[in-house]
Coordinates of C-alpha atoms and ligand atoms in Angstrom, one line a residue:
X1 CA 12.0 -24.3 1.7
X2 CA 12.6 -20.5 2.3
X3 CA 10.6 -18.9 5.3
X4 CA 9.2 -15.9 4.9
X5 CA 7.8 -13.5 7.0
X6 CA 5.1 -10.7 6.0
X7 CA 4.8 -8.1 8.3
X8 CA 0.8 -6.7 8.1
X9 CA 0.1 -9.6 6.1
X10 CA -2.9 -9.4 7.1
X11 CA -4.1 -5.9 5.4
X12 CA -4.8 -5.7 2.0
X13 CA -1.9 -6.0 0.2
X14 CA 0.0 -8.2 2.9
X15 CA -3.0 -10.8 1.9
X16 CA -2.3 -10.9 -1.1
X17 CA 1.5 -10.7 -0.9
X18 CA 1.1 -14.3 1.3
X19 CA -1.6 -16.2 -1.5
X20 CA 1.4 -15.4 -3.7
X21 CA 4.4 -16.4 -1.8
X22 CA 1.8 -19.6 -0.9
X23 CA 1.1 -20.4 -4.2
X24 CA 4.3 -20.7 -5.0
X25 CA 5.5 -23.1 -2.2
X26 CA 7.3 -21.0 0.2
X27 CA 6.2 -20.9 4.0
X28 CA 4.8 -18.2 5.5
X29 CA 4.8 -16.2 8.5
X30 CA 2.0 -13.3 8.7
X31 CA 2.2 -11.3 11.2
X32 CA -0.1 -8.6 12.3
X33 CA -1.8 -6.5 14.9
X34 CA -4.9 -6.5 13.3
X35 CA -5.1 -2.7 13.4
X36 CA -6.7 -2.5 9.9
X37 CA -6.0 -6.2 8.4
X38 CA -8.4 -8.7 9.9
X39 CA -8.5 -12.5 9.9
X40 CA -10.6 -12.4 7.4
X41 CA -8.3 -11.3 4.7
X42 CA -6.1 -14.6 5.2
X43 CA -8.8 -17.0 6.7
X44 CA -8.5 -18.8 3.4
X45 CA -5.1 -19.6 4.0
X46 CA -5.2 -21.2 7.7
X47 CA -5.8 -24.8 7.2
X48 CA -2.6 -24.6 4.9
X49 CA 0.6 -26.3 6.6
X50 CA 2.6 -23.5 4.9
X51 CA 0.7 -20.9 6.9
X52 CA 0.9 -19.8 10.1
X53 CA -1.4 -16.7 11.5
X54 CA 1.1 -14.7 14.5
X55 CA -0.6 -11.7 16.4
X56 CA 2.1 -9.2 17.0
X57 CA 2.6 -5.4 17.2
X58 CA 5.6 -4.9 15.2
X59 CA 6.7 -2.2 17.4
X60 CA 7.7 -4.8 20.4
X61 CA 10.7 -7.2 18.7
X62 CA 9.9 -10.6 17.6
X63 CA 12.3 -13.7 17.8
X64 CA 12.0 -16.0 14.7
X65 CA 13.6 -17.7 12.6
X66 CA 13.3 -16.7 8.5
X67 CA 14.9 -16.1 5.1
X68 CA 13.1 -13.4 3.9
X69 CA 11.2 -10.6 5.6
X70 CA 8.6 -8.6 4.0
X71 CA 7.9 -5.2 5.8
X72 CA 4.3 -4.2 5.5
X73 CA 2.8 -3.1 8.4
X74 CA 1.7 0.4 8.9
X75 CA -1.9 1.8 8.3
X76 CA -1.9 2.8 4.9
X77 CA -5.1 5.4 4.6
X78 CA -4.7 8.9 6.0
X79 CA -8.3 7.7 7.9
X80 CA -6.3 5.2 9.5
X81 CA -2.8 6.8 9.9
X82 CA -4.2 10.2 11.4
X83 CA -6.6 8.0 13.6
X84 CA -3.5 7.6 16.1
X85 CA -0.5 9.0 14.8
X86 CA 1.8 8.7 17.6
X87 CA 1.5 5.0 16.8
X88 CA 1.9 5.6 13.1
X89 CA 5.3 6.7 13.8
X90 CA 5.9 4.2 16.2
X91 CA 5.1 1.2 13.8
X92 CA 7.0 3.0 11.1
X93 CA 10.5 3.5 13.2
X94 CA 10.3 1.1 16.0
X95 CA 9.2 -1.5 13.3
X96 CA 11.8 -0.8 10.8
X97 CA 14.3 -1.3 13.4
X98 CA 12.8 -4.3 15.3
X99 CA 12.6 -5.9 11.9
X100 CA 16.0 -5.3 10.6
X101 CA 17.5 -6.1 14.1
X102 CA 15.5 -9.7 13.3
X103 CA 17.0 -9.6 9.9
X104 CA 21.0 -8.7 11.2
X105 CA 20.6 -11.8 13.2
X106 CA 18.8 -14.1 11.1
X107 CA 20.7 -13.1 7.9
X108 CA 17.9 -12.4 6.2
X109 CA 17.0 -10.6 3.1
X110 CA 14.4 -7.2 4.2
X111 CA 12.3 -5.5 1.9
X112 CA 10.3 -2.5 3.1
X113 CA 7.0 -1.3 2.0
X114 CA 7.6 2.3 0.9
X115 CA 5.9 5.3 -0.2
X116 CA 5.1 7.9 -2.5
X117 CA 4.2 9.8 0.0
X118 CA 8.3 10.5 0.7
X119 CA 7.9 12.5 -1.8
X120 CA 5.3 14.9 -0.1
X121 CA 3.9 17.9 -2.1
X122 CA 6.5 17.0 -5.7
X123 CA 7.6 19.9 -7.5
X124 CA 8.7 17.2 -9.6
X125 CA 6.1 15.4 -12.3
X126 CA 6.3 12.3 -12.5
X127 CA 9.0 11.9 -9.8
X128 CA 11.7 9.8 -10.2
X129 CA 13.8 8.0 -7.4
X130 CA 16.4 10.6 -7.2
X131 CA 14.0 13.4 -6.4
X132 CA 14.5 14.1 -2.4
X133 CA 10.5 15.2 -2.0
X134 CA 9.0 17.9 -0.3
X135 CA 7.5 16.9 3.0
X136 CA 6.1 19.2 5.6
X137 CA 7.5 17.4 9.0
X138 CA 4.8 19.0 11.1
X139 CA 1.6 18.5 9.3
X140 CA -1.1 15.9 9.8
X141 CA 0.4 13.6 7.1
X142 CA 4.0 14.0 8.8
X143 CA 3.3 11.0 10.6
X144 CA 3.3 8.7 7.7
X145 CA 5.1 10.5 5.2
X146 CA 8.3 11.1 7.9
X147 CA 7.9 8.0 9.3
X148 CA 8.3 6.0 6.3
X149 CA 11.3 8.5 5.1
X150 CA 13.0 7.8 8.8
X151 CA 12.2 3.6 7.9
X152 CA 14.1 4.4 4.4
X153 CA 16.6 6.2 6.1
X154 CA 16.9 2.9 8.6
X155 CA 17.0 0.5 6.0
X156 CA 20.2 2.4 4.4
X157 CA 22.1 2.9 7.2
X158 CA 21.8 -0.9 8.1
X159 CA 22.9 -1.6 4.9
X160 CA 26.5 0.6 4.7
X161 CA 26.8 0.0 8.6
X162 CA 25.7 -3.6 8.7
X163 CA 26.3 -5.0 5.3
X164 CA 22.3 -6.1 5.6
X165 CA 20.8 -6.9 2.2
X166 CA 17.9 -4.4 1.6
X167 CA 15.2 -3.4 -0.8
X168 CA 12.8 -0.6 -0.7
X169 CA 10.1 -0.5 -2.5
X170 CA 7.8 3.0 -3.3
X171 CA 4.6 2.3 -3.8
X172 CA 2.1 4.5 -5.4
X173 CA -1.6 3.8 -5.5
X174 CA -2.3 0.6 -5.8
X175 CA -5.9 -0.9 -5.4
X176 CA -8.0 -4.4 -5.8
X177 CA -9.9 -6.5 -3.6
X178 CA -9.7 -6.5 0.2
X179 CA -9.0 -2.9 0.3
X180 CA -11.4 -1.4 3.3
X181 CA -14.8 -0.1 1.9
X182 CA -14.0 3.0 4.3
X183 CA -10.4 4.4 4.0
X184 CA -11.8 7.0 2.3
X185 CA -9.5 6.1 -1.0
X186 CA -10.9 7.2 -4.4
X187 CA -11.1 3.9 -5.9
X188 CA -13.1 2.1 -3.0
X189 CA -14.8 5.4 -2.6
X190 CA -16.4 5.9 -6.0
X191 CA -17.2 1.8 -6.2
X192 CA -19.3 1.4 -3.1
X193 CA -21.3 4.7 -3.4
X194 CA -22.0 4.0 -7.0
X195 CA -23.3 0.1 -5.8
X196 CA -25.1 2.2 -3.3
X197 CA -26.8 4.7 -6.2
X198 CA -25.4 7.4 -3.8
X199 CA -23.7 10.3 -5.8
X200 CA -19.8 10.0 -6.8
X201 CA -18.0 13.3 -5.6
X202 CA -15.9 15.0 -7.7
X203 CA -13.7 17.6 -6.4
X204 CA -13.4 20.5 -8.9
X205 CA -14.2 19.7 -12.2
X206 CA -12.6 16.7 -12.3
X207 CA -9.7 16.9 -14.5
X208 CA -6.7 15.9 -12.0
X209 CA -5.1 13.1 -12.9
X210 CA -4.4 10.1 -10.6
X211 CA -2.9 6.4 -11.7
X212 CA -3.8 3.3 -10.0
X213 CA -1.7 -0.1 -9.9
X214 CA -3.5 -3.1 -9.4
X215 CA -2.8 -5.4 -6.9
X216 CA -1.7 -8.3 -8.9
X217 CA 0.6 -6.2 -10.6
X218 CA 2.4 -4.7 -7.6
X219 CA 2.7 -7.7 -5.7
X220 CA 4.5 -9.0 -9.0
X221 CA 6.6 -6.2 -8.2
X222 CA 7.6 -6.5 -4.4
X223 CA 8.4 -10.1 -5.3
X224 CA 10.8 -9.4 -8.3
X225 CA 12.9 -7.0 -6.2
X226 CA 12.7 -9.5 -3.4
X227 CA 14.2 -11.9 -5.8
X228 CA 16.7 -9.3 -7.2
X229 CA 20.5 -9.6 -6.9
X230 CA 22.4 -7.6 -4.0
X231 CA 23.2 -4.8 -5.7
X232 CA 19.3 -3.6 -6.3
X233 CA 18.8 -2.0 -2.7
X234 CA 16.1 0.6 -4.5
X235 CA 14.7 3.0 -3.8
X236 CA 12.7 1.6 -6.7
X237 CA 8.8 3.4 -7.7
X238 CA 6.1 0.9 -8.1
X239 CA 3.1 1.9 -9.7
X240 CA 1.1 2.2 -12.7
X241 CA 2.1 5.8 -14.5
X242 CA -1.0 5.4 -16.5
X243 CA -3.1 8.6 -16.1
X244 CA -6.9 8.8 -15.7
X245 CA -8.7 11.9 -14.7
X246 CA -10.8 11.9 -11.6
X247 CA -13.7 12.3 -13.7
X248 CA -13.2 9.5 -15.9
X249 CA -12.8 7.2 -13.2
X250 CA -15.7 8.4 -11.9
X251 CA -17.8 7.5 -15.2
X252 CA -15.9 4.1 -15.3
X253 CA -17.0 2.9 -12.2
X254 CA -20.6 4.0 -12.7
X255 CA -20.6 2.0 -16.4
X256 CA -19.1 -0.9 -14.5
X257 CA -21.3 -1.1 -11.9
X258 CA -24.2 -0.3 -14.0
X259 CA -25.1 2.4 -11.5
X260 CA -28.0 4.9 -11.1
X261 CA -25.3 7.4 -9.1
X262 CA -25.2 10.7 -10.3
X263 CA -21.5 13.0 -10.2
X264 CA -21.7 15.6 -7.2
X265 CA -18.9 18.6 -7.8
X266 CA -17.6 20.1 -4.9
X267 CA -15.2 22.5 -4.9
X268 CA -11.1 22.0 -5.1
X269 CA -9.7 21.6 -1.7
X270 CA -6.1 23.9 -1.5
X271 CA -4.0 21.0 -1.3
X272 CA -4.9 18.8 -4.0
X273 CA -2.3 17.8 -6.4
X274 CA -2.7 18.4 -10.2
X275 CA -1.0 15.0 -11.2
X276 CA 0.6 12.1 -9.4
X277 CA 2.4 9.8 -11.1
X278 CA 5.1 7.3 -10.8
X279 CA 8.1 7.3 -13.3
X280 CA 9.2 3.8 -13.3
X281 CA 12.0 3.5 -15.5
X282 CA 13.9 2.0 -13.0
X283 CA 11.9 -0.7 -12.1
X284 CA 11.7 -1.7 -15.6
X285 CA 15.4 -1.8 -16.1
X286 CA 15.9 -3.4 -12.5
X287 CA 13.3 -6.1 -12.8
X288 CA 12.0 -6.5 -15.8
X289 CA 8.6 -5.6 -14.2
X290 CA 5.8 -3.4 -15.8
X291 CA 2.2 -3.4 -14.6
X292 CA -0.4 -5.5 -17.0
X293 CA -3.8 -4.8 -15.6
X294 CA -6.0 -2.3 -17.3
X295 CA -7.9 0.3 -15.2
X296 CA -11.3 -1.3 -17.0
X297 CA -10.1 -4.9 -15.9
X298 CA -8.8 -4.2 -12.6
X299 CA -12.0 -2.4 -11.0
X300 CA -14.1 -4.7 -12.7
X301 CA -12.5 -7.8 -10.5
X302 CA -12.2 -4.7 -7.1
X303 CA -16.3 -4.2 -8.0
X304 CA -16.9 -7.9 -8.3
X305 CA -15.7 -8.3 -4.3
X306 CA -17.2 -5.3 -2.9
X307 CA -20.4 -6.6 -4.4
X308 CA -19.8 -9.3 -2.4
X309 CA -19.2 -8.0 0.3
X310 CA -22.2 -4.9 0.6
X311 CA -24.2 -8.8 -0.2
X312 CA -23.1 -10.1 3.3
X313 CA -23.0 -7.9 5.3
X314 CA -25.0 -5.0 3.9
X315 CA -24.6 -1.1 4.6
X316 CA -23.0 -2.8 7.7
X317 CA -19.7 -3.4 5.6
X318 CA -19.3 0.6 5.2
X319 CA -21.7 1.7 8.2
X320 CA -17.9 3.7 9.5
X321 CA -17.1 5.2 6.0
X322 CA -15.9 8.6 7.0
X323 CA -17.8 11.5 5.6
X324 CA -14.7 13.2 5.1
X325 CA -13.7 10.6 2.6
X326 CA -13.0 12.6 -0.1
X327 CA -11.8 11.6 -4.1
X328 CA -8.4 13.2 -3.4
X329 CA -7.6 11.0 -0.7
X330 CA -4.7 8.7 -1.3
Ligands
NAD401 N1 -2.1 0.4 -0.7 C1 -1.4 1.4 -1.2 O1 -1.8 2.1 -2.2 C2 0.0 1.7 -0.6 C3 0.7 2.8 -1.1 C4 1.9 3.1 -0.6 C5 2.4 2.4 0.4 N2 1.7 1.3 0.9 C6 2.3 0.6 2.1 O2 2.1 -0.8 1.9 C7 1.9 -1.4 3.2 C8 0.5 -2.1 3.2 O3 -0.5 -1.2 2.9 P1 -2.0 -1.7 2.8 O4 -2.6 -0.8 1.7 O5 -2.1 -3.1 2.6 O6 -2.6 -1.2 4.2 P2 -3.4 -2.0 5.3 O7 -3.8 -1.0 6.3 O8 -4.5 -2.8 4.6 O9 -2.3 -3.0 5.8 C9 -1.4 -2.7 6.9 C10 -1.4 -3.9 7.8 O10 -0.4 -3.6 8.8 C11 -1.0 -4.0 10.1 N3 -0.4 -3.2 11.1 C12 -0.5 -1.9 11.3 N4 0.2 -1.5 12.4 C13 0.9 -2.6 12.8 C14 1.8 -2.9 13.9 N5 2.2 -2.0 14.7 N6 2.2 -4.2 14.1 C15 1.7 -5.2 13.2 N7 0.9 -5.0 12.2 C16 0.5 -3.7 12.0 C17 -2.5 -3.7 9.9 O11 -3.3 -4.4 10.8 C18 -2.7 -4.2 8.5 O12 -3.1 -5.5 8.4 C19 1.9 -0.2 4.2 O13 3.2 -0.2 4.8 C20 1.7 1.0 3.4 O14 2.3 2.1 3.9 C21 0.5 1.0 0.5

């Protein structure tokens, strides 16, 4: 039976990452901090033998004993990364290197959860693996985007020096269930003000395009290049390079929802990218891997558990959504 571990397993897409690597027989470690994952996200999966549940902050190392490691933790919102970004850093460096030091001794395989966001302010549309980004190391996003270039830069240098067998993954956008109602990302933005009849904001008049990858699909994804031969290191995109103007999602989510919510233009902030979009060619060739879930489809099941949610617990479930929240946030 392989072992896995799944570092911030306990965040959104770690959650998901573990129902699948459970589903299909393997044991599980999750590990997390609970610094924006909760219980909650894996409480379905405790009374599972396969399972185990392991509080730990990724920047102190960890002595087990696993096959595979999955590297996920780090706060993924710019709420939650610029909420404490000394940390950020920290669980970005000090956990890239605590977790490949676990993987030279254990022999294990490492994937780390990448980033678009390496790729900073593109001059490049859509960018391409090769592209080296543009990333301002001083800013407010320097935190994550520098910290996740230093993790790549890690994860290489392990490899040539070490001979450790590595994958990175960069992912762009991805949404579904279990995201947090207040990161202030576009997707879970739009789809709990429209259940709330509260008005959508649109920034500008709504014609910058962004592409969203569900869930499904990109864990598909981070387990095909885990399963992929030696010689695919990456860095590989993951995404969906399907476009869809702000504005449409915006209308989307209010047919979907069935919504009284009216669209609120404000104006362009200065920094708000015309297009983002992954170019994926390589993941394709690599892993035979292309994303299969419809925009319509995949906020449809996303609105179908934050209904669920605003049900149980109310305005409570979103009673810290930042008002600075905006649809350009990533
Ligand atoms: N969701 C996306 O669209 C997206 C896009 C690009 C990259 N990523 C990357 O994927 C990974 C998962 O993102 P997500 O969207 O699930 O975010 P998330 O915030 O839901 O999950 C991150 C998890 O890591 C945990 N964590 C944070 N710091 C930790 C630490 N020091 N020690 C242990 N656990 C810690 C959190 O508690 C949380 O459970 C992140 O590394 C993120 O950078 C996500």
């Amino acid at each position: 039976m392989t072992q896995v571990l799944v570092t911030g397993g306990a965040g959104f897409l770690g959650s998901h990452l573990c129902d699948r690597l459970i589903a299909r027989g393997d044991e599980v470690l999750c590990v997390d901090n609970f610094y924006t994952g909760g219980k909650a996200n894996v409480r379905h999966l405790m009374g599972n033998k396969n399972f185990e549940l392991m509080r730990h902050d990724v920047t102190f190392p960890l002595y087990v004993e696993v096959d595979r490691i999955f590297n996920l933790a780090c706060p993924a919102s710019p709420v939650h990364y610029q909420h404490d970004p000394v940390q950020t850093t920290k669980t970005s460096v000090h956990g890239a290197i605590n977790m490949l030091g676990l993987a030279k001794r254990t022999k294990a395989r490492i994937l780390q959860a990448s980033t678009s966001e390496v790729y900073g302010d593109p001059e490049v549309h859509p960018q391409t693996e090769d592209y080296w980004g543009r990333v301002n190391p001083v800013g407010l996003r320097s935190c994550y985007d520098e910290g996740k270039r230093c993790a790549e830069t890690l994860f290489f240098d392990y490899h040539r020096q070490h001979g450790l067998r590595v994958k990175v993954a960069r992912i762009f956008n991805t949404y579904g269930p279990r995201m947090h109602p207040n990161d202030g990302r576009v997707v879970s933005n739009f789809i709990v003000q429209a259940l709330q009849n509260l008005p959508l904001t649109v920034y500008g008049e709504g014609t910058q395009t962004r592409s969203f990858c569900y869930v499904d699909d990109l864990v598909d994804g981070l387990v095909r290049l885990m399963a992929s031969g030696d010689d695919v290191t990456g860095p590989l995109n993951l995404g969906n390079p399907e476009e869809h103007t702000m504005l449409e999602l915006a209308t989307t989510v209010i047919d979907l929802t069935g919504s009284r919510s009216s669209i609120e233009h404000k104006p362009l902030p200065s920094d708000d990218p015309l297009q983002r979009r992954p170019d994926i060619t390589r993941a394709v060739a690599a892993l035979g891997w292309q994303p299969r879930v419809g925009l319509r489809d995949g906020l449809a099941r996303t609105i179908a558990y934050f209904e669920g949610l605003l049900a149980a617990h109310g305005r409570h479930a979103v009673a810290r959504a930042s008002p600075a929240a905006s649809a350009t946030a990533t």
